[in-house]
GROMACS .gro file of C-alpha atoms in nm:
model
  341
    1MET     CA    1   4.035  12.096   6.521
    2THR     CA    2   3.719  12.101   6.731
    3ARG     CA    3   3.408  11.967   6.563
    4ARG     CA    4   3.076  12.133   6.638
    5LYS     CA    5   2.806  11.908   6.776
    6SER     CA    6   2.508  11.879   6.546
    7VAL     CA    7   2.195  12.024   6.700
    8ARG     CA    8   1.875  11.835   6.630
    9ARG     CA    9   1.596  12.053   6.496
   10THR     CA   10   1.305  12.093   6.735
   11THR     CA   11   0.994  11.924   6.600
   12ILE     CA   12   0.623  11.966   6.660
   13ASP     CA   13   0.637  11.635   6.850
   14ASP     CA   14   0.886  11.785   7.099
   15VAL     CA   15   0.648  12.073   7.164
   16ALA     CA   16   0.351  11.839   7.207
   17LYS     CA   17   0.541  11.622   7.458
   18LEU     CA   18   0.659  11.919   7.664
   19ALA     CA   19   0.312  12.075   7.670
   20GLY     CA   20   0.142  11.740   7.736
   21VAL     CA   21  -0.091  11.768   7.436
   22SER     CA   22  -0.136  11.606   7.094
   23ILE     CA   23   0.045  11.730   6.785
   24SER     CA   24  -0.294  11.826   6.640
   25THR     CA   25  -0.346  12.066   6.933
   26VAL     CA   26  -0.005  12.222   6.873
   27SER     CA   27  -0.093  12.254   6.505
   28ARG     CA   28  -0.418  12.435   6.590
   29VAL     CA   29  -0.239  12.674   6.825
   30VAL     CA   30   0.023  12.749   6.558
   31SER     CA   31  -0.240  12.818   6.291
   32GLY     CA   32  -0.474  13.010   6.521
   33ASN     CA   33  -0.773  12.908   6.309
   34ALA     CA   34  -0.942  12.669   6.551
   35PRO     CA   35  -1.055  12.712   6.914
   36VAL     CA   36  -0.821  12.583   7.185
   37ASN     CA   37  -0.873  12.599   7.561
   38GLU     CA   38  -0.692  12.905   7.699
   39ASP     CA   39  -0.487  12.710   7.956
   40THR     CA   40  -0.389  12.456   7.691
   41ALA     CA   41  -0.292  12.726   7.444
   42THR     CA   42  -0.077  12.893   7.710
   43ARG     CA   43   0.107  12.566   7.781
   44VAL     CA   44   0.171  12.518   7.411
   45GLN     CA   45   0.299  12.873   7.365
   46ARG     CA   46   0.535  12.833   7.662
   47ALA     CA   47   0.666  12.508   7.517
   48ILE     CA   48   0.718  12.674   7.177
   49GLU     CA   49   0.915  12.955   7.340
   50GLU     CA   50   1.116  12.725   7.566
   51LEU     CA   51   1.216  12.498   7.277
   52ASN     CA   52   1.251  12.786   7.028
   53TYR     CA   53   1.029  12.595   6.789
   54LYS     CA   54   0.999  12.740   6.439
   55PRO     CA   55   0.702  12.593   6.248
   56SER     CA   56   0.786  12.505   5.889
   57THR     CA   57   0.592  12.653   5.601
   58ALA     CA   58   0.456  12.307   5.525
   59ALA     CA   59   0.339  12.257   5.882
   60ARG     CA   60   0.158  12.592   5.879
   61ALA     CA   61  -0.006  12.512   5.546
   62LEU     CA   62  -0.117  12.175   5.677
   63SER     CA   63  -0.282  12.323   5.984
   64ASP     CA   64  -0.458  12.592   5.778
   65ARG     CA   65  -0.665  12.362   5.560
   66ARG     CA   66  -0.941  12.107   5.595
   67THR     CA   67  -1.038  11.859   5.324
   68ASN     CA   68  -1.308  11.663   5.509
   69ALA     CA   69  -1.144  11.344   5.388
   70PHE     CA   70  -0.930  11.074   5.546
   71GLY     CA   71  -0.668  10.867   5.367
   72LEU     CA   72  -0.611  10.492   5.388
   73LEU     CA   73  -0.271  10.354   5.295
   74VAL     CA   74  -0.260   9.977   5.236
   75SER     CA   75  -0.008   9.727   5.101
   76GLU     CA   76  -0.241   9.515   4.886
   77ILE     CA   77  -0.603   9.618   4.846
   78ALA     CA   78  -0.695   9.284   4.680
   79ALA     CA   79  -0.622   9.081   4.995
   80PRO     CA   80  -0.943   8.950   5.159
   81TYR     CA   81  -0.840   9.108   5.490
   82TYR     CA   82  -0.885   9.456   5.343
   83LEU     CA   83  -1.245   9.391   5.244
   84TYR     CA   84  -1.339   9.367   5.612
   85LEU     CA   85  -1.112   9.655   5.715
   86LEU     CA   86  -1.247   9.880   5.441
   87ARG     CA   87  -1.605   9.801   5.538
   88GLY     CA   88  -1.542   9.921   5.894
   89ILE     CA   89  -1.358  10.233   5.784
   90GLU     CA   90  -1.618  10.328   5.524
   91MET     CA   91  -1.902  10.292   5.774
   92ALA     CA   92  -1.723  10.514   6.025
   93VAL     CA   93  -1.619  10.790   5.781
   94ARG     CA   94  -1.967  10.798   5.630
   95GLU     CA   95  -2.117  10.838   5.976
   96ALA     CA   96  -1.873  11.124   6.042
   97GLY     CA   97  -1.969  11.293   5.714
   98LEU     CA   98  -1.623  11.251   5.564
   99GLY     CA   99  -1.477  11.116   5.242
  100LEU     CA  100  -1.214  10.843   5.200
  101LEU     CA  101  -0.911  10.827   4.970
  102ILE     CA  102  -0.733  10.492   4.927
  103ASN     CA  103  -0.382  10.428   4.803
  104SER     CA  104  -0.169  10.115   4.781
  105VAL     CA  105   0.203  10.114   4.853
  106GLY     CA  106   0.445   9.837   4.755
  107MET     CA  107   0.779   9.731   4.893
  108SER     CA  108   1.004   9.873   4.619
  109GLU     CA  109   1.148  10.226   4.629
  110ASN     CA  110   0.982  10.301   4.295
  111GLN     CA  111   0.639  10.202   4.428
  112GLN     CA  112   0.694  10.405   4.745
  113GLU     CA  113   0.800  10.707   4.540
  114LYS     CA  114   0.471  10.692   4.347
  115THR     CA  115   0.290  10.715   4.680
  116ARG     CA  116   0.450  11.050   4.771
  117PRO     CA  117   0.189  11.265   4.590
  118PHE     CA  118  -0.087  11.096   4.791
  119LEU     CA  119   0.102  11.167   5.111
  120GLY     CA  120   0.254  11.499   5.022
  121GLU     CA  121  -0.016  11.702   4.848
  122HIS     CA  122  -0.202  11.771   5.174
  123ASN     CA  123  -0.521  11.623   5.033
  124THR     CA  124  -0.641  11.453   5.353
  125ASP     CA  125  -0.704  11.556   5.713
  126GLY     CA  126  -0.544  11.238   5.846
  127ILE     CA  127  -0.414  10.902   5.728
  128ILE     CA  128  -0.469  10.545   5.846
  129VAL     CA  129  -0.152  10.351   5.768
  130SER     CA  130  -0.227   9.981   5.732
  131SER     CA  131   0.100   9.880   5.580
  132GLY     CA  132   0.447   9.779   5.692
  133SER     CA  133   0.589   9.906   5.365
  134LEU     CA  134   0.596  10.278   5.445
  135PRO     CA  135   0.945  10.368   5.575
  136ASP     CA  136   0.984  10.514   5.923
  137GLU     CA  137   1.137  10.824   5.766
  138GLU     CA  138   0.817  10.895   5.575
  139LEU     CA  139   0.608  10.848   5.887
  140GLN     CA  140   0.834  11.090   6.072
  141ARG     CA  141   0.803  11.349   5.794
  142LEU     CA  142   0.424  11.337   5.803
  143HIS     CA  143   0.414  11.331   6.182
  144GLU     CA  144   0.633  11.640   6.209
  145LEU     CA  145   0.399  11.825   5.976
  146GLY     CA  146   0.125  11.773   6.232
  147LEU     CA  147  -0.080  11.539   6.011
  148PRO     CA  148  -0.289  11.305   6.229
  149LEU     CA  149  -0.177  10.946   6.175
  150VAL     CA  150  -0.304  10.611   6.304
  151LEU     CA  151  -0.108  10.290   6.252
  152LEU     CA  152  -0.270   9.949   6.204
  153HIS     CA  153  -0.076   9.630   6.285
  154ARG     CA  154   0.236   9.838   6.341
  155THR     CA  155   0.385  10.008   6.646
  156SER     CA  156   0.507  10.365   6.634
  157PRO     CA  157   0.876  10.409   6.546
  158ASN     CA  158   1.103  10.505   6.835
  159GLY     CA  159   1.071  10.870   6.929
  160LEU     CA  160   0.733  10.922   6.765
  161SER     CA  161   0.404  10.925   6.954
  162ILE     CA  162   0.174  10.788   6.683
  163PRO     CA  163  -0.122  10.586   6.817
  164SER     CA  164  -0.154  10.232   6.687
  165LEU     CA  165  -0.420   9.961   6.675
  166ASN     CA  166  -0.370   9.588   6.662
  167VAL     CA  167  -0.535   9.261   6.757
  168ASP     CA  168  -0.400   9.041   7.036
  169ASN     CA  169  -0.181   8.819   6.819
  170GLN     CA  170   0.000   8.656   7.110
  171ALA     CA  171  -0.323   8.563   7.289
  172GLY     CA  172  -0.455   8.418   6.962
  173ILE     CA  173  -0.163   8.189   6.890
  174LYS     CA  174  -0.142   8.085   7.256
  175ALA     CA  175  -0.510   7.980   7.244
  176ILE     CA  176  -0.431   7.772   6.936
  177ILE     CA  177  -0.130   7.595   7.091
  178ASP     CA  178  -0.314   7.536   7.419
  179HIS     CA  179  -0.600   7.371   7.231
  180LEU     CA  180  -0.381   7.156   7.008
  181VAL     CA  181  -0.171   7.035   7.302
  182THR     CA  182  -0.428   6.992   7.580
  183VAL     CA  183  -0.730   6.877   7.379
  184HIS     CA  184  -0.567   6.681   7.096
  185GLY     CA  185  -0.227   6.588   7.242
  186HIS     CA  186  -0.023   6.733   6.955
  187GLN     CA  187   0.345   6.802   7.022
  188ARG     CA  188   0.507   6.862   6.683
  189ILE     CA  189   0.331   7.176   6.570
  190ALA     CA  190   0.466   7.341   6.253
  191PHE     CA  191   0.451   7.719   6.219
  192LEU     CA  192   0.432   7.922   5.896
  193ARG     CA  193   0.557   8.276   5.952
  194GLY     CA  194   0.449   8.582   5.754
  195PRO     CA  195   0.651   8.857   5.585
  196GLU     CA  196   0.914   9.039   5.793
  197SER     CA  197   0.747   9.369   5.700
  198GLU     CA  198   0.432   9.262   5.889
  199GLU     CA  199   0.453   9.303   6.267
  200ASP     CA  200   0.173   9.050   6.308
  201SER     CA  201   0.419   8.786   6.191
  202TYR     CA  202   0.663   8.877   6.468
  203TRP     CA  203   0.400   8.873   6.744
  204ARG     CA  204   0.250   8.543   6.627
  205GLU     CA  205   0.588   8.373   6.618
  206LEU     CA  206   0.671   8.511   6.962
  207GLY     CA  207   0.338   8.377   7.094
  208TYR     CA  208   0.409   8.039   6.933
  209ARG     CA  209   0.750   8.012   7.098
  210GLU     CA  210   0.618   8.123   7.436
  211ALA     CA  211   0.324   7.882   7.420
  212LEU     CA  212   0.547   7.585   7.337
  213GLN     CA  213   0.776   7.671   7.627
  214ALA     CA  214   0.476   7.704   7.860
  215HIS     CA  215   0.383   7.345   7.773
  216GLY     CA  216   0.740   7.222   7.814
  217LEU     CA  217   0.777   7.152   7.442
  218PRO     CA  218   1.104   7.213   7.255
  219ILE     CA  219   1.129   7.481   6.986
  220ASP     CA  220   1.241   7.297   6.674
  221PRO     CA  221   1.372   7.546   6.412
  222SER     CA  222   1.298   7.296   6.135
  223LEU     CA  223   0.925   7.327   6.218
  224ILE     CA  224   0.928   7.702   6.150
  225GLY     CA  225   0.901   7.793   5.781
  226TYR     CA  226   0.815   8.089   5.562
  227GLY     CA  227   0.456   8.098   5.436
  228GLY     CA  228   0.433   8.471   5.366
  229PHE     CA  229   0.063   8.484   5.465
  230ASP     CA  230   0.016   8.354   5.110
  231GLU     CA  231  -0.160   8.046   4.969
  232HIS     CA  232   0.099   7.960   4.702
  233ILE     CA  233   0.409   8.023   4.914
  234SER     CA  234   0.261   7.814   5.196
  235TYR     CA  235   0.177   7.532   4.954
  236THR     CA  236   0.540   7.525   4.839
  237MET     CA  237   0.678   7.533   5.194
  238VAL     CA  238   0.459   7.247   5.319
  239SER     CA  239   0.534   7.043   5.006
  240GLU     CA  240   0.908   7.087   5.064
  241TRP     CA  241   0.869   6.978   5.425
  242LEU     CA  242   0.680   6.664   5.329
  243GLU     CA  243   0.915   6.574   5.043
  244SER     CA  244   1.211   6.603   5.280
  245GLY     CA  245   1.048   6.349   5.510
  246MET     CA  246   0.976   6.589   5.794
  247SER     CA  247   0.693   6.486   6.024
  248PHE     CA  248   0.447   6.697   6.222
  249ASP     CA  249   0.102   6.643   6.368
  250ALA     CA  250  -0.034   6.998   6.331
  251ILE     CA  251   0.028   7.314   6.127
  252PHE     CA  252  -0.046   7.676   6.209
  253THR     CA  253  -0.091   7.840   5.868
  254GLY     CA  254  -0.006   8.199   5.971
  255ASN     CA  255  -0.341   8.331   5.849
  256ASP     CA  256  -0.656   8.196   5.684
  257GLU     CA  257  -0.552   8.310   5.337
  258ALA     CA  258  -0.268   8.057   5.342
  259ALA     CA  259  -0.486   7.766   5.461
  260PRO     CA  260  -0.604   7.641   5.115
  261GLY     CA  261  -0.243   7.605   5.004
  262VAL     CA  262  -0.156   7.408   5.317
  263LEU     CA  263  -0.457   7.177   5.274
  264ASN     CA  264  -0.378   7.112   4.907
  265ALA     CA  265  -0.015   7.025   4.987
  266LEU     CA  266  -0.124   6.778   5.255
  267TYR     CA  267  -0.388   6.617   5.033
  268GLU     CA  268  -0.148   6.579   4.739
  269HIS     CA  269   0.091   6.390   4.967
  270GLY     CA  270  -0.180   6.151   5.082
  271LEU     CA  271  -0.241   6.302   5.425
  272ARG     CA  272  -0.583   6.353   5.582
  273VAL     CA  273  -0.700   6.658   5.778
  274PRO     CA  274  -0.748   6.638   6.072
  275GLU     CA  275  -0.688   6.261   6.109
  276ASP     CA  276  -0.318   6.279   6.012
  277VAL     CA  277  -0.243   6.650   6.049
  278ALA     CA  278  -0.447   6.921   6.223
  279VAL     CA  279  -0.460   7.261   6.050
  280VAL     CA  280  -0.537   7.590   6.224
  281GLY     CA  281  -0.550   7.946   6.085
  282PHE     CA  282  -0.585   8.306   6.199
  283ASP     CA  283  -0.835   8.588   6.113
  284ASP     CA  284  -1.159   8.395   6.044
  285ASP     CA  285  -1.199   8.539   5.696
  286HIS     CA  286  -1.470   8.444   5.445
  287LEU     CA  287  -1.286   8.122   5.346
  288ALA     CA  288  -1.255   7.971   5.693
  289SER     CA  289  -1.607   7.829   5.722
  290ARG     CA  290  -1.617   7.723   5.355
  291LEU     CA  291  -1.310   7.500   5.349
  292THR     CA  292  -1.328   7.122   5.384
  293PRO     CA  293  -1.290   7.053   5.668
  294LYS     CA  294  -1.406   7.384   5.813
  295LEU     CA  295  -1.111   7.576   5.952
  296THR     CA  296  -1.045   7.616   6.323
  297THR     CA  297  -0.907   7.967   6.355
  298VAL     CA  298  -0.879   8.288   6.555
  299ARG     CA  299  -1.135   8.557   6.482
  300SER     CA  300  -0.976   8.901   6.444
  301PRO     CA  301  -1.214   9.197   6.486
  302ILE     CA  302  -1.100   9.344   6.155
  303GLU     CA  303  -1.412   9.550   6.083
  304GLN     CA  304  -1.405   9.692   6.435
  305LEU     CA  305  -1.037   9.774   6.385
  306GLY     CA  306  -1.137   9.997   6.091
  307LYS     CA  307  -1.403  10.175   6.296
  308GLU     CA  308  -1.159  10.229   6.583
  309ALA     CA  309  -0.899  10.374   6.345
  310VAL     CA  310  -1.143  10.642   6.226
  311ALA     CA  311  -1.241  10.716   6.588
  312GLN     CA  312  -0.874  10.763   6.675
  313LEU     CA  313  -0.818  11.004   6.386
  314LEU     CA  314  -1.121  11.209   6.491
  315SER     CA  315  -0.989  11.212   6.848
  316LEU     CA  316  -0.648  11.334   6.729
  317MET     CA  317  -0.808  11.614   6.527
  318GLU     CA  318  -0.995  11.725   6.839
  319GLY     CA  319  -0.671  11.736   7.037
  320LYS     CA  320  -0.776  11.458   7.276
  321PRO     CA  321  -0.542  11.199   7.430
  322THR     CA  322  -0.542  10.903   7.193
  323PRO     CA  323  -0.371  10.592   7.335
  324SER     CA  324  -0.280  10.286   7.136
  325LYS     CA  325  -0.510   9.984   7.169
  326ILE     CA  326  -0.493   9.606   7.133
  327LEU     CA  327  -0.831   9.453   7.046
  328PRO     CA  328  -0.927   9.112   7.189
  329ILE     CA  329  -0.959   8.803   6.970
  330GLU     CA  330  -1.192   8.501   6.978
  331PHE     CA  331  -1.087   8.139   6.931
  332ILE     CA  332  -1.323   7.966   6.684
  333VAL     CA  333  -1.330   7.585   6.704
  334ARG     CA  334  -1.439   7.403   6.388
  335GLN     CA  335  -1.333   7.071   6.232
  336SER     CA  336  -0.979   7.109   6.096
  337CYS     CA  337  -0.824   7.066   6.441
  338GLY     CA  338  -1.006   6.738   6.506
  339CYS     CA  339  -1.312   6.872   6.686
  340SER     CA  340  -1.666   6.822   6.560
  341GLY     CA  341  -1.752   7.196   6.566
   0.00000   0.00000   0.00000
């Protein structure tokens, strides 16, 4: 018995790629309710005919309406990081004369299901996704509807052309390792990784491994532990290391939010910072300059990231090419590494 090959349904993304335009432009051509350059419209129509694309009812409905509001999808709005991100986004949407809707999505299927009304009721003109919790399947569904999407701290899933924004995580951790090794002579540098759902964790660990190799230092798996970008988890991890007798001369905390937990664990075990162990963070949040000693860290342009995300959504809605970007970081030297800054 001969089995028929399954034929993949043509999507709006296929049309956009063939025509060399954004999915928002295809959406405007399909709806016919917004001006599109004649040559561009002709290319889109030819692509539609060549691919035999049949717009879904949902895709047509999406292209026919405007809400003058953007959506922001986050994983945990209470995290200090989001205060800076939200400030940048709010400034940009206000300047554009738009509104902002915010929703939080958790890791569980039940929490993700509760997010569907926010994503599925067509109540925004575009969504900024600052969360690793939203499944690729949900991103694909929204993308195929023609809804403008921008990803923060997350690359587009394979096969989808969704623009993304991130900070240069690898450059940041390499600056940290270079400083600890060349300026302070540290060789046993512990690393606290973040959650697997956060791409930043992957890039920072990759940068850590590459930087150690560049300095001819071995990668010791016992010096890599889970801190979860969290103060309490990091406290527990460092305490377990110390109680097991493990030695190190520096710790990268993963992010600044975890730094207080690391410091407390070291102090409770009779260690001084930076005399016995150097401590370095990432982000330069509001805690970094208030800790004792003040935290050496990497400054992420979080507020600028929010502004850039809004600019990318506006660009997508106008049908303009919108490439992904990696924003530069700045290494901030203070006292926790052993410097006098």
